Amino acid sequence: PQTFDPQASFMSSKPAHIRFWNGNKSAPRRRYEADLTQQLLSLIDPNMVLQVDHSDRLTAQAEADIFDEGFDLLVTVAGNPKFDAVQKRIISCPIAFGILGCRIPIYRRDQHARIHATTATPFKAATIALPADWADVPIFQANGYCVATQPSLEACFEQVACGAVDYLCLGANEVQAIFEDFGKPFPELVIATGQVLYYPMPLQFYCHPKALVLQAQLTAALNEHQRAGGLLNLFEQHFGAQLYALDLAKREVHRLRNPFLGDGSSLAEMLSPLLGTAQLKDQNSVPGTK
């Protein structure tokens, strides 16, 4: 099939085929990011054809090589180290209001009191289970957290359920769906109700390095979609019910830094508009008390 030609005009009589890789992420993210991409391409040219590949890549190197497979577009977290050495074109505008950086803890019901016994930095004083290949691992480590890496997300649930590790964290956009998938065998596990760990982890489009025209067109379409309220409407359609149930604005926020976002980046200090600020705690400052 015809793929995106960076030198071709979108006014060509032949519609462009945009190949979008959408693997290695949760089902809620796949659905939202595919729908958003389709909406943006429709704003550019209603005749554009989006081809979505949801298949996972089994290694970090395979993910990094995705443009070598002929894909035009993907979505990933800003500063993702897997793509450090990869030539690409980045659309800087975040697409999901910082929701992925709002990390909701999951722990054993009987561990709540022990985890919160250290009132200044309750989760920093405990041990978190994370899949070894997640970008979150070096983020937590850079903030001084004790991380027990696991071979899979299933293993994280198992280790927390058996008491070998204290808790795990998932993005607010996916925590309930993933908990339903992996938490059913473990009735002793609960989703924390009053806490959220937060670090800026915006989602961005990465384009093929030769896709100069696609980058420009998508940037303009995304900015217009956001200005007109279309981005927020789609976001609320996908995640509104989950966010209402999680009540993020009333949770105590434990703020971490993201070492992959340089000090000069405006994204490094970004606070998700989904959060409240009344109970904002910086876990990299000198510990205090509640």
mmCIF file of C-alpha atoms in Angstrom:
data_model
loop_
_atom_site.group_PDB
_atom_site.id
_atom_site.type_symbol
_atom_site.label_atom_id
_atom_site.label_comp_id
_atom_site.label_asym_id
_atom_site.label_seq_id
_atom_site.Cartn_x
_atom_site.Cartn_y
_atom_site.Cartn_z
ATOM 1 C CA PRO A 1 0.000 0.000 0.000
ATOM 2 C CA GLN A 2 0.984 3.626 -0.536
ATOM 3 C CA THR A 3 2.638 5.051 2.576
ATOM 4 C CA PHE A 4 3.210 8.658 3.535
ATOM 5 C CA ASP A 5 5.428 10.563 1.115
ATOM 6 C CA PRO A 6 6.886 13.630 2.856
ATOM 7 C CA GLN A 7 7.334 15.368 -0.503
ATOM 8 C CA ALA A 8 3.796 14.709 -1.732
ATOM 9 C CA SER A 9 0.931 17.141 -1.360
ATOM 10 C CA PHE A 10 -2.086 16.245 0.721
ATOM 11 C CA MET A 11 -4.152 17.560 -2.173
ATOM 12 C CA SER A 12 -3.052 14.645 -4.337
ATOM 13 C CA SER A 13 -5.888 12.712 -5.953
ATOM 14 C CA LYS A 14 -4.497 9.560 -4.327
ATOM 15 C CA PRO A 15 -5.177 9.506 -0.567
ATOM 16 C CA ALA A 16 -2.118 9.043 1.623
ATOM 17 C CA HIS A 17 -1.896 5.951 3.793
ATOM 18 C CA ILE A 18 -0.520 6.745 7.248
ATOM 19 C CA ARG A 19 0.932 3.796 9.123
ATOM 20 C CA PHE A 20 0.518 4.248 12.878
ATOM 21 C CA TRP A 21 2.201 1.878 15.346
ATOM 22 C CA ASN A 22 0.079 1.628 18.482
ATOM 23 C CA GLY A 23 1.498 -1.370 20.352
ATOM 24 C CA ASN A 24 3.108 -1.941 23.778
ATOM 25 C CA LYS A 25 0.496 -0.049 25.769
ATOM 26 C CA SER A 26 -2.741 -0.664 27.653
ATOM 27 C CA ALA A 27 -6.065 -1.092 25.837
ATOM 28 C CA PRO A 28 -7.444 2.271 27.086
ATOM 29 C CA ARG A 29 -4.430 4.065 25.659
ATOM 30 C CA ARG A 30 -4.639 2.199 22.349
ATOM 31 C CA ARG A 31 -8.269 3.190 21.872
ATOM 32 C CA TYR A 32 -7.770 6.838 22.793
ATOM 33 C CA GLU A 33 -4.621 7.355 20.755
ATOM 34 C CA ALA A 34 -6.045 5.625 17.670
ATOM 35 C CA ASP A 35 -9.255 7.670 17.847
ATOM 36 C CA LEU A 36 -7.325 10.913 18.292
ATOM 37 C CA THR A 37 -5.022 10.140 15.376
ATOM 38 C CA GLN A 38 -7.998 9.405 13.150
ATOM 39 C CA GLN A 39 -9.680 12.680 14.146
ATOM 40 C CA LEU A 40 -6.543 14.690 13.418
ATOM 41 C CA LEU A 41 -5.971 13.083 10.040
ATOM 42 C CA SER A 42 -9.611 13.725 9.141
ATOM 43 C CA LEU A 43 -9.051 17.417 9.889
ATOM 44 C CA ILE A 44 -6.048 17.414 7.558
ATOM 45 C CA ASP A 45 -7.706 15.516 4.733
ATOM 46 C CA PRO A 46 -10.892 13.406 5.037
ATOM 47 C CA ASN A 47 -9.524 11.089 2.352
ATOM 48 C CA MET A 48 -6.439 10.116 4.336
ATOM 49 C CA VAL A 49 -6.336 6.439 5.252
ATOM 50 C CA LEU A 50 -5.067 5.451 8.715
ATOM 51 C CA GLN A 51 -3.569 1.990 9.082
ATOM 52 C CA VAL A 52 -3.181 1.075 12.754
ATOM 53 C CA ASP A 53 -0.911 -1.721 13.946
ATOM 54 C CA HIS A 54 -1.685 -2.707 17.544
ATOM 55 C CA SER A 55 0.831 -5.545 17.706
ATOM 56 C CA ASP A 56 3.453 -5.429 20.453
ATOM 57 C CA ARG A 57 7.206 -5.460 19.910
ATOM 58 C CA LEU A 58 8.989 -7.884 22.217
ATOM 59 C CA THR A 59 12.125 -5.863 22.953
ATOM 60 C CA ALA A 60 13.056 -2.241 23.552
ATOM 61 C CA GLN A 61 15.276 -2.375 20.477
ATOM 62 C CA ALA A 62 12.378 -3.560 18.332
ATOM 63 C CA GLU A 63 10.361 -0.571 19.536
ATOM 64 C CA ALA A 64 13.238 1.778 18.759
ATOM 65 C CA ASP A 65 13.466 0.340 15.229
ATOM 66 C CA ILE A 66 9.793 0.959 14.469
ATOM 67 C CA PHE A 67 10.443 3.654 11.857
ATOM 68 C CA ASP A 68 12.763 1.242 10.040
ATOM 69 C CA GLU A 69 9.682 -0.945 9.521
ATOM 70 C CA GLY A 70 8.092 1.833 7.501
ATOM 71 C CA PHE A 71 5.774 3.311 10.115
ATOM 72 C CA ASP A 72 5.013 7.016 9.859
ATOM 73 C CA LEU A 73 3.801 7.744 13.365
ATOM 74 C CA LEU A 74 3.617 6.592 16.978
ATOM 75 C CA VAL A 75 2.747 7.978 20.420
ATOM 76 C CA THR A 76 5.119 7.666 23.343
ATOM 77 C CA VAL A 77 6.093 9.476 26.540
ATOM 78 C CA ALA A 78 8.165 12.619 26.206
ATOM 79 C CA GLY A 79 11.851 11.912 26.619
ATOM 80 C CA ASN A 80 11.429 8.143 26.251
ATOM 81 C CA PRO A 81 15.019 6.824 26.479
ATOM 82 C CA LYS A 82 14.220 4.003 24.050
ATOM 83 C CA PHE A 83 14.142 6.615 21.285
ATOM 84 C CA ASP A 84 17.150 8.696 22.360
ATOM 85 C CA ALA A 85 19.329 7.494 19.497
ATOM 86 C CA VAL A 86 16.479 7.357 16.981
ATOM 87 C CA GLN A 87 16.015 10.063 14.384
ATOM 88 C CA LYS A 88 12.460 11.370 14.611
ATOM 89 C CA ARG A 89 10.281 14.444 14.399
ATOM 90 C CA ILE A 90 8.456 15.287 17.635
ATOM 91 C CA ILE A 91 5.140 17.098 17.895
ATOM 92 C CA SER A 92 5.710 18.933 21.150
ATOM 93 C CA CYS A 93 2.092 19.515 22.208
ATOM 94 C CA PRO A 94 1.029 16.869 24.788
ATOM 95 C CA ILE A 95 -2.119 14.926 23.901
ATOM 96 C CA ALA A 96 -3.524 13.607 27.191
ATOM 97 C CA PHE A 97 -3.466 16.366 29.853
ATOM 98 C CA GLY A 98 -0.699 14.645 31.824
ATOM 99 C CA ILE A 99 -2.899 11.736 32.864
ATOM 100 C CA LEU A 100 -0.226 9.067 32.403
ATOM 101 C CA GLY A 101 2.002 10.772 34.985
ATOM 102 C CA CYS A 102 -0.781 10.546 37.574
ATOM 103 C CA ARG A 103 0.224 7.201 39.087
ATOM 104 C CA ILE A 104 -2.287 5.453 41.318
ATOM 105 C CA PRO A 105 -0.902 3.005 43.908
ATOM 106 C CA ILE A 106 -2.196 -0.550 44.321
ATOM 107 C CA TYR A 107 -1.344 -2.445 47.499
ATOM 108 C CA ARG A 108 -2.580 -5.112 49.889
ATOM 109 C CA ARG A 109 -5.506 -3.989 51.986
ATOM 110 C CA ASP A 110 -3.674 -4.947 55.176
ATOM 111 C CA GLN A 111 -0.582 -2.885 54.219
ATOM 112 C CA HIS A 112 -2.289 0.513 54.121
ATOM 113 C CA ALA A 113 -1.441 1.482 57.701
ATOM 114 C CA ARG A 114 2.183 0.317 57.438
ATOM 115 C CA ILE A 115 2.826 2.170 54.157
ATOM 116 C CA HIS A 116 1.339 5.353 55.557
ATOM 117 C CA ALA A 117 3.149 5.106 58.879
ATOM 118 C CA THR A 118 5.946 7.220 57.367
ATOM 119 C CA THR A 119 3.782 10.286 56.974
ATOM 120 C CA ALA A 120 6.233 12.564 55.159
ATOM 121 C CA THR A 121 7.138 10.187 52.326
ATOM 122 C CA PRO A 122 4.973 7.067 52.698
ATOM 123 C CA PHE A 123 5.575 5.544 49.274
ATOM 124 C CA LYS A 124 9.214 6.558 49.075
ATOM 125 C CA ALA A 125 9.822 4.570 52.253
ATOM 126 C CA ALA A 126 8.227 1.447 50.739
ATOM 127 C CA THR A 127 9.220 -0.750 47.774
ATOM 128 C CA ILE A 128 7.522 -0.468 44.390
ATOM 129 C CA ALA A 129 7.182 -3.270 41.818
ATOM 130 C CA LEU A 130 7.603 -2.223 38.183
ATOM 131 C CA PRO A 131 8.081 -4.146 34.930
ATOM 132 C CA ALA A 132 11.777 -3.987 34.119
ATOM 133 C CA ASP A 133 11.292 -2.424 30.662
ATOM 134 C CA TRP A 134 8.978 0.419 31.728
ATOM 135 C CA ALA A 135 10.221 4.008 31.438
ATOM 136 C CA ASP A 136 8.958 4.521 35.006
ATOM 137 C CA VAL A 137 11.820 2.449 36.472
ATOM 138 C CA PRO A 138 14.616 5.030 36.067
ATOM 139 C CA ILE A 139 12.184 7.811 37.029
ATOM 140 C CA PHE A 140 11.461 6.239 40.408
ATOM 141 C CA GLN A 141 15.116 5.338 40.895
ATOM 142 C CA ALA A 142 16.220 8.909 40.143
ATOM 143 C CA ASN A 143 13.849 10.091 42.868
ATOM 144 C CA GLY A 144 15.380 7.743 45.445
ATOM 145 C CA TYR A 145 12.649 5.100 45.465
ATOM 146 C CA CYS A 146 13.376 1.443 46.107
ATOM 147 C CA VAL A 147 12.330 -0.388 42.932
ATOM 148 C CA ALA A 148 11.937 -4.150 42.585
ATOM 149 C CA THR A 149 11.850 -4.777 38.837
ATOM 150 C CA GLN A 150 9.763 -7.665 37.545
ATOM 151 C CA PRO A 151 9.638 -9.514 34.209
ATOM 152 C CA SER A 152 6.004 -8.541 33.581
ATOM 153 C CA LEU A 153 3.020 -6.612 34.884
ATOM 154 C CA GLU A 154 1.440 -9.904 35.957
ATOM 155 C CA ALA A 155 4.502 -10.569 38.106
ATOM 156 C CA CYS A 156 4.124 -7.148 39.740
ATOM 157 C CA PHE A 157 0.596 -8.021 40.847
ATOM 158 C CA GLU A 158 1.744 -11.404 42.108
ATOM 159 C CA GLN A 159 4.650 -9.962 44.095
ATOM 160 C CA VAL A 160 2.515 -7.290 45.740
ATOM 161 C CA ALA A 161 -0.263 -9.785 46.495
ATOM 162 C CA CYS A 162 2.102 -12.222 48.225
ATOM 163 C CA GLY A 163 3.731 -9.430 50.261
ATOM 164 C CA ALA A 164 7.170 -9.632 48.644
ATOM 165 C CA VAL A 165 6.819 -6.026 47.406
ATOM 166 C CA ASP A 166 4.776 -3.224 48.961
ATOM 167 C CA TYR A 167 2.896 -1.693 46.013
ATOM 168 C CA LEU A 168 2.735 -1.013 42.302
ATOM 169 C CA CYS A 169 1.551 2.072 40.414
ATOM 170 C CA LEU A 170 -0.477 2.526 37.231
ATOM 171 C CA GLY A 171 -1.550 5.569 35.250
ATOM 172 C CA ALA A 172 -4.932 7.054 36.137
ATOM 173 C CA ASN A 173 -6.096 6.447 32.562
ATOM 174 C CA GLU A 174 -5.597 2.700 32.849
ATOM 175 C CA VAL A 175 -5.500 1.668 36.506
ATOM 176 C CA GLN A 176 -9.087 0.440 36.730
ATOM 177 C CA ALA A 177 -9.030 -1.485 33.447
ATOM 178 C CA ILE A 178 -5.696 -3.135 34.242
ATOM 179 C CA PHE A 179 -6.805 -3.892 37.801
ATOM 180 C CA GLU A 180 -9.841 -5.707 36.391
ATOM 181 C CA ASP A 181 -7.590 -7.719 34.072
ATOM 182 C CA PHE A 182 -4.800 -8.639 36.493
ATOM 183 C CA GLY A 183 -6.191 -8.057 39.974
ATOM 184 C CA LYS A 184 -9.106 -10.507 39.956
ATOM 185 C CA PRO A 185 -7.076 -13.432 41.381
ATOM 186 C CA PHE A 186 -5.986 -11.223 44.298
ATOM 187 C CA PRO A 187 -8.967 -9.976 46.362
ATOM 188 C CA GLU A 188 -6.539 -8.712 48.986
ATOM 189 C CA LEU A 189 -5.372 -5.944 46.617
ATOM 190 C CA VAL A 190 -7.005 -2.512 46.532
ATOM 191 C CA ILE A 191 -6.593 0.703 44.538
ATOM 192 C CA ALA A 192 -5.507 3.556 46.820
ATOM 193 C CA THR A 193 -8.273 6.102 47.322
ATOM 194 C CA GLY A 194 -6.525 9.174 48.734
ATOM 195 C CA GLN A 195 -3.076 9.271 47.151
ATOM 196 C CA VAL A 196 -1.525 9.920 43.738
ATOM 197 C CA LEU A 197 2.161 9.913 42.830
ATOM 198 C CA TYR A 198 2.829 12.404 40.052
ATOM 199 C CA TYR A 199 5.636 13.210 37.672
ATOM 200 C CA PRO A 200 5.368 14.999 34.317
ATOM 201 C CA MET A 201 5.035 12.218 31.737
ATOM 202 C CA PRO A 202 3.287 13.812 28.757
ATOM 203 C CA LEU A 203 2.357 11.757 25.725
ATOM 204 C CA GLN A 204 3.522 13.048 22.359
ATOM 205 C CA PHE A 205 3.431 12.074 18.700
ATOM 206 C CA TYR A 206 6.733 10.982 17.175
ATOM 207 C CA CYS A 207 6.903 11.109 13.362
ATOM 208 C CA HIS A 208 9.217 9.408 10.894
ATOM 209 C CA PRO A 209 12.348 11.569 10.479
ATOM 210 C CA LYS A 210 11.508 12.272 6.819
ATOM 211 C CA ALA A 211 7.872 13.168 7.537
ATOM 212 C CA LEU A 212 8.366 16.933 7.603
ATOM 213 C CA VAL A 213 5.001 17.673 5.995
ATOM 214 C CA LEU A 214 3.134 15.224 8.224
ATOM 215 C CA GLN A 215 4.702 16.794 11.317
ATOM 216 C CA ALA A 216 3.629 20.286 10.246
ATOM 217 C CA GLN A 217 0.101 19.222 9.323
ATOM 218 C CA LEU A 218 -0.446 17.223 12.513
ATOM 219 C CA THR A 219 0.923 20.058 14.666
ATOM 220 C CA ALA A 220 -1.525 22.509 13.115
ATOM 221 C CA ALA A 221 -4.423 20.043 13.370
ATOM 222 C CA LEU A 222 -3.667 19.218 17.019
ATOM 223 C CA ASN A 223 -3.426 22.882 18.003
ATOM 224 C CA GLU A 224 -6.730 23.633 16.281
ATOM 225 C CA HIS A 225 -8.398 20.552 17.773
ATOM 226 C CA GLN A 226 -7.302 21.641 21.239
ATOM 227 C CA ARG A 227 -8.390 25.253 20.707
ATOM 228 C CA ALA A 228 -11.831 24.154 19.517
ATOM 229 C CA GLY A 229 -12.343 21.805 22.469
ATOM 230 C CA GLY A 230 -12.204 18.615 20.417
ATOM 231 C CA LEU A 231 -9.211 17.199 22.275
ATOM 232 C CA LEU A 232 -10.854 17.684 25.679
ATOM 233 C CA ASN A 233 -14.153 16.233 24.429
ATOM 234 C CA LEU A 234 -12.463 13.082 23.153
ATOM 235 C CA PHE A 235 -10.404 12.779 26.337
ATOM 236 C CA GLU A 236 -13.536 13.001 28.482
ATOM 237 C CA GLN A 237 -15.342 10.446 26.322
ATOM 238 C CA HIS A 238 -12.554 7.963 26.929
ATOM 239 C CA PHE A 239 -11.530 8.734 30.509
ATOM 240 C CA GLY A 240 -14.208 10.914 32.096
ATOM 241 C CA ALA A 241 -15.910 8.103 34.027
ATOM 242 C CA GLN A 242 -12.613 6.747 35.358
ATOM 243 C CA LEU A 243 -11.434 10.186 36.455
ATOM 244 C CA TYR A 244 -14.716 10.881 38.202
ATOM 245 C CA ALA A 245 -14.383 7.608 40.117
ATOM 246 C CA LEU A 246 -10.752 8.300 41.061
ATOM 247 C CA ASP A 247 -11.492 11.884 42.186
ATOM 248 C CA LEU A 248 -7.946 13.000 41.422
ATOM 249 C CA ALA A 249 -8.491 16.614 42.444
ATOM 250 C CA LYS A 250 -9.060 15.587 46.075
ATOM 251 C CA ARG A 251 -6.082 13.244 46.403
ATOM 252 C CA GLU A 252 -2.847 14.056 48.163
ATOM 253 C CA VAL A 253 -0.252 14.567 45.430
ATOM 254 C CA HIS A 254 3.288 13.245 45.949
ATOM 255 C CA ARG A 255 5.319 14.997 43.282
ATOM 256 C CA LEU A 256 8.440 13.502 41.698
ATOM 257 C CA ARG A 257 10.719 14.820 38.976
ATOM 258 C CA ASN A 258 11.210 13.222 35.578
ATOM 259 C CA PRO A 259 14.964 13.038 34.817
ATOM 260 C CA PHE A 260 14.264 12.528 31.099
ATOM 261 C CA LEU A 261 12.840 16.032 30.801
ATOM 262 C CA GLY A 262 15.716 18.505 30.894
ATOM 263 C CA ASP A 263 15.671 21.513 33.192
ATOM 264 C CA GLY A 264 15.180 23.774 30.193
ATOM 265 C CA SER A 265 12.059 21.945 29.050
ATOM 266 C CA SER A 266 8.719 23.566 29.766
ATOM 267 C CA LEU A 267 7.366 20.048 30.227
ATOM 268 C CA ALA A 268 9.660 19.387 33.214
ATOM 269 C CA GLU A 269 7.551 21.538 35.544
ATOM 270 C CA MET A 270 4.190 20.672 34.007
ATOM 271 C CA LEU A 271 1.486 19.866 36.542
ATOM 272 C CA SER A 272 -1.495 17.982 35.205
ATOM 273 C CA PRO A 273 -4.668 20.112 35.252
ATOM 274 C CA LEU A 274 -6.473 16.991 36.484
ATOM 275 C CA LEU A 275 -4.867 17.332 39.920
ATOM 276 C CA GLY A 276 -5.640 19.559 42.870
ATOM 277 C CA THR A 277 -2.881 21.649 44.416
ATOM 278 C CA ALA A 278 -4.102 21.998 48.004
ATOM 279 C CA GLN A 279 -2.289 18.836 49.113
ATOM 280 C CA LEU A 280 0.728 18.997 46.811
ATOM 281 C CA LYS A 281 3.878 17.487 48.348
ATOM 282 C CA ASP A 282 7.308 17.543 46.747
ATOM 283 C CA GLN A 283 9.061 14.302 47.653
ATOM 284 C CA ASN A 284 12.427 15.688 46.589
ATOM 285 C CA SER A 285 12.352 18.488 49.140
ATOM 286 C CA VAL A 286 13.401 18.295 52.743
ATOM 287 C CA PRO A 287 10.894 15.975 54.447
ATOM 288 C CA GLY A 288 8.299 17.651 56.581
ATOM 289 C CA THR A 289 5.141 16.515 58.265
ATOM 290 C CA LYS A 290 1.512 16.599 57.281
#
